[in-house]
C-alpha angles and dihedrals in degrees: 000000000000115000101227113212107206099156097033102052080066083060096043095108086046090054092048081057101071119100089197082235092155094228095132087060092082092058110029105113095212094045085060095053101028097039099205128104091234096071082044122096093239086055101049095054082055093054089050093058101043083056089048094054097040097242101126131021135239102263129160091271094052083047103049092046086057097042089049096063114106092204081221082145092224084132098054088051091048088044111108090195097052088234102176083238091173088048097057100040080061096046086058094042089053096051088049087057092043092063103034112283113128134143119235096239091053099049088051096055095049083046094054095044091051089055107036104021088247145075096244102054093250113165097201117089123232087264098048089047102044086039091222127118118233114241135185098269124142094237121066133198118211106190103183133226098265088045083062112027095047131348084053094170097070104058091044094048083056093048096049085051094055086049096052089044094058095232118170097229143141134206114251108238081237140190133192110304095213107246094130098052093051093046096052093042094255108171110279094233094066094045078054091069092060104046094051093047092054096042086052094047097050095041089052083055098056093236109163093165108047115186131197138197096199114070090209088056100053085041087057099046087049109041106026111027093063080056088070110014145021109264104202102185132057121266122218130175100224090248099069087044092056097035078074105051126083100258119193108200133180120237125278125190103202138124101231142170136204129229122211105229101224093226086047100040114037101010092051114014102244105145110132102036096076091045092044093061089044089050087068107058116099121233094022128138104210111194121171114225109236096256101050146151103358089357085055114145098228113246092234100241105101139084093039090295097117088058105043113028097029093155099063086031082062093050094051089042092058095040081055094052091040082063085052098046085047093070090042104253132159104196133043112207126194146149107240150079107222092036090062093046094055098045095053091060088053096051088080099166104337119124096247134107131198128222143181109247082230093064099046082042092054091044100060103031 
């Protein structure tokens, strides 16, 4: 059967860019856990054209090398020929779906989002779940389907600030954004849906400041929903929004760090905001790991590489807390849920623990 390539006939010219230099092997997360070129960005772009021109198939091994990328873009920011590297990997996830190729995990995900509106299969809306009615305001809060399904704290943490800050804001009767579909190469049509309901949804509230907990989320809303409607309101991740207000924090004796979500950090520039709310709690020892802000080590946990390939997520993720551990700090903070998620499986034995920046903000104000 012919392997038809759609998405990645629009790349061809990117892919032709690449000097195959290797630079990007000294940053690539899964190289470093996995050791062959093929989970390496250089390889990758081999593999896809190999797949363009027909010379090799889409085996299990083609297909792995592309699912075990993070798209934490490290590699676009090391690449000395600008080639659109995480452009190209879900071009070529798309056209895998497109005939046929697609891993278990994944399929169940975008099953489970077409039926239930989420990626868990979780039968509650956003509103049921968060217990709070929508309501014409000009800030609104986007929780996120991981920041309600699972990691609950968060999105209540966010909430509670909002409260004790006396905001005028309302919940988004939201669905899934669509982050997830795009990362693992879903048809476009369906992520369509999405976008347009939430865009729908938000403009009938009246919303003009909308604020997210998940940094994939909030990536999602500002780089890849203008590529398909018009988003008439301003996007904030809800650190950017608090690093503005007058918090008053209790005190917190503590030596912490602070991780770079990738979505937050090199896909969207956001970079002083996290640091600058830190910066204001008293008591506090601050210490920057050694890779941080675009320099950032990825945690592991994005592009569908958490749910499919756990084993080598978990690896990145520990090489990421040893860094931690190494300049002696006791709490990982980050603003993220995936993020957290990922990390705590990496902590194993050592003496650290990984929180939202949402929660320690909500604890001391």
């Amino acid at each position: 059967m012919t392997f038809e390539t759609r998405r990645m006939e629009e790349i061809k010219d990117a892919i032709n860019i690449c000097t195959m230099c290797g630079f990007c092997k000294s940053v690539c997360p899964s190289f470093k856990v996995i050791g062959w070129d093929s989970a390496l960005s250089r390889g990758r772009i081999i593999l896809s054209y190999g797949l363009i021109n027909g010379e090799i198939s889409a085996d299990d091994s083609v297909i792995e090398s592309m699912y075990t990328c993070t798209t934490c873009e490290d590699c676009v920011r090391r690449c000395p020929s600008k080639v659109k590297i995480v452009d190209i990997i879900e071009s070529c996830r798309a056209d895998l779906v497109k005939n046929g190729h697609i891993l278990t995990k994944h399929k169940t995900i975008c099953k489970n989002i077409l039926d239930t509106n989420n990626p868990y299969g979780e039968r509650k809306s956003v509103v049921d779940t968060l217990k709070i009615a929508p309501k014409e305001a000009d800030i609104g809060y986007f929780a996120g389907c991981t920041a309600v399904y699972k990691n609950k704290g968060i999105s209540q943490a966010a909430i509670s600030i909002l409260k004790k800050l006396d905001v005028e804001f309302t919940i988004v009767d939201e669905v899934c954004c669509g982050s997830v579909m795009q990362r693992i190469g879903w048809p476009i049509e369906d992520t369509k849906k999405y976008i347009q309901k939430n865009v729908n949804n938000i403009k009938s509230m009246g919303i003009k400041t909308l604020l997210f907990s998940c940094a994939g989320c909030y990536r999602t809303f500002k780089n890849e929903y203008p590529k398909y409607i018009d988003v008439p309101f301003k996007v904030l991740h809800i650190t950017e929004f608090l690093a503005k207000q007058d918090l008053k924090l209790k005190r917190m004796d503590d030596t912490v760090t602070y991780h770079d979500p990738c979505h937050l950090g090199r896909h969207t520039g956001v970079y002083d905001a996290p640091r600058d709310i830190i910066k204001k709690i008293p008591g506090i020892k601050f210490r920057e790991m050694e890779f941080n802000r675009e320099f950032s080590h990825c945690c592991g946990g994005g592009g569908g590489m958490r749910s499919a390939y756990p084993n080598e997520s978990k690896k990145i993720a520990c090489a990421r807390i040893d860094e931690a551990t190494k300049i002696g700090a006791n709490t990982v903070i980050t603003a993220c849920p995936f993020c957290v998620n990922n990390l705590m499986l990496g902590c194993n034995d050592k003496n650290v623990k990984v929180v939202d920046l949402t929660e320690v903000v909500d604890c001391l104000l």
